[in-house]
């Protein structure tokens, strides 16, 4: 079946600040075309060593809470052995161990099967790389 697997790459500008960027609308737009009402799986993958994918509530402060928690767990200071880029950049390379660079989500009837308050987000703490790619792949 030629339309069993479909993929698209999103280009996201995260700017020069730490950010939780909501991808839910982009995922839904992709699935309207790629899934065409079918069941399957949506995989998201960030091909970067310093970013991740999270499923989290947004808009009510949880996205800022996530960044604050990451600051507590991974402070941007000089403790990191990986030392290039802005001060504390080594922690950005540890981020994917806590916020993985991928997620696989169920698709039912062509729609993401998310909980009421769940959103799919790109988490980017690396201020040195303002442009990101996110690969969306639908397997029907």
PDB file of C-alpha atoms in Angstrom, residues 48-53 70 73-74 80 90-102 123 125:
ATOM      1  CA  UNK A  48      18.834  17.551  17.024  1.00  0.00           C
ATOM      2  CA  UNK A  49      21.072  16.679  19.994  1.00  0.00           C
ATOM      3  CA  UNK A  50      19.621  19.492  22.118  1.00  0.00           C
ATOM      4  CA  UNK A  51      15.822  19.348  21.794  1.00  0.00           C
ATOM      5  CA  UNK A  52      12.985  17.014  22.675  1.00  0.00           C
ATOM      6  CA  UNK A  53       9.291  16.205  22.282  1.00  0.00           C
ATOM      7  CA  UNK A  70      14.593  21.770  33.651  1.00  0.00           C
ATOM      8  CA  UNK A  73      17.537  19.636  37.075  1.00  0.00           C
ATOM      9  CA  UNK A  74      19.912  21.007  34.433  1.00  0.00           C
ATOM     10  CA  UNK A  80      29.165  20.609  32.256  1.00  0.00           C
ATOM     11  CA  UNK A  90      26.450  21.455  27.945  1.00  0.00           C
ATOM     12  CA  UNK A  91      23.158  20.983  29.783  1.00  0.00           C
ATOM     13  CA  UNK A  92      21.298  21.294  26.461  1.00  0.00           C
ATOM     14  CA  UNK A  93      23.044  18.108  25.334  1.00  0.00           C
ATOM     15  CA  UNK A  94      21.742  16.287  28.426  1.00  0.00           C
ATOM     16  CA  UNK A  95      18.138  17.447  27.848  1.00  0.00           C
ATOM     17  CA  UNK A  96      17.187  14.547  25.493  1.00  0.00           C
ATOM     18  CA  UNK A  97      17.808  12.065  28.332  1.00  0.00           C
ATOM     19  CA  UNK A  98      14.920  13.758  30.208  1.00  0.00           C
ATOM     20  CA  UNK A  99      12.779  14.984  27.285  1.00  0.00           C
ATOM     21  CA  UNK A 100      13.339  12.432  24.501  1.00  0.00           C
ATOM     22  CA  UNK A 101      13.714  13.536  20.877  1.00  0.00           C
ATOM     23  CA  UNK A 102      10.727  11.412  19.833  1.00  0.00           C
ATOM     24  CA  UNK A 123      11.062  21.550  23.961  1.00  0.00           C
ATOM     25  CA  UNK A 125      16.509  24.991  25.706  1.00  0.00           C
TER      26      UNK A 125
END
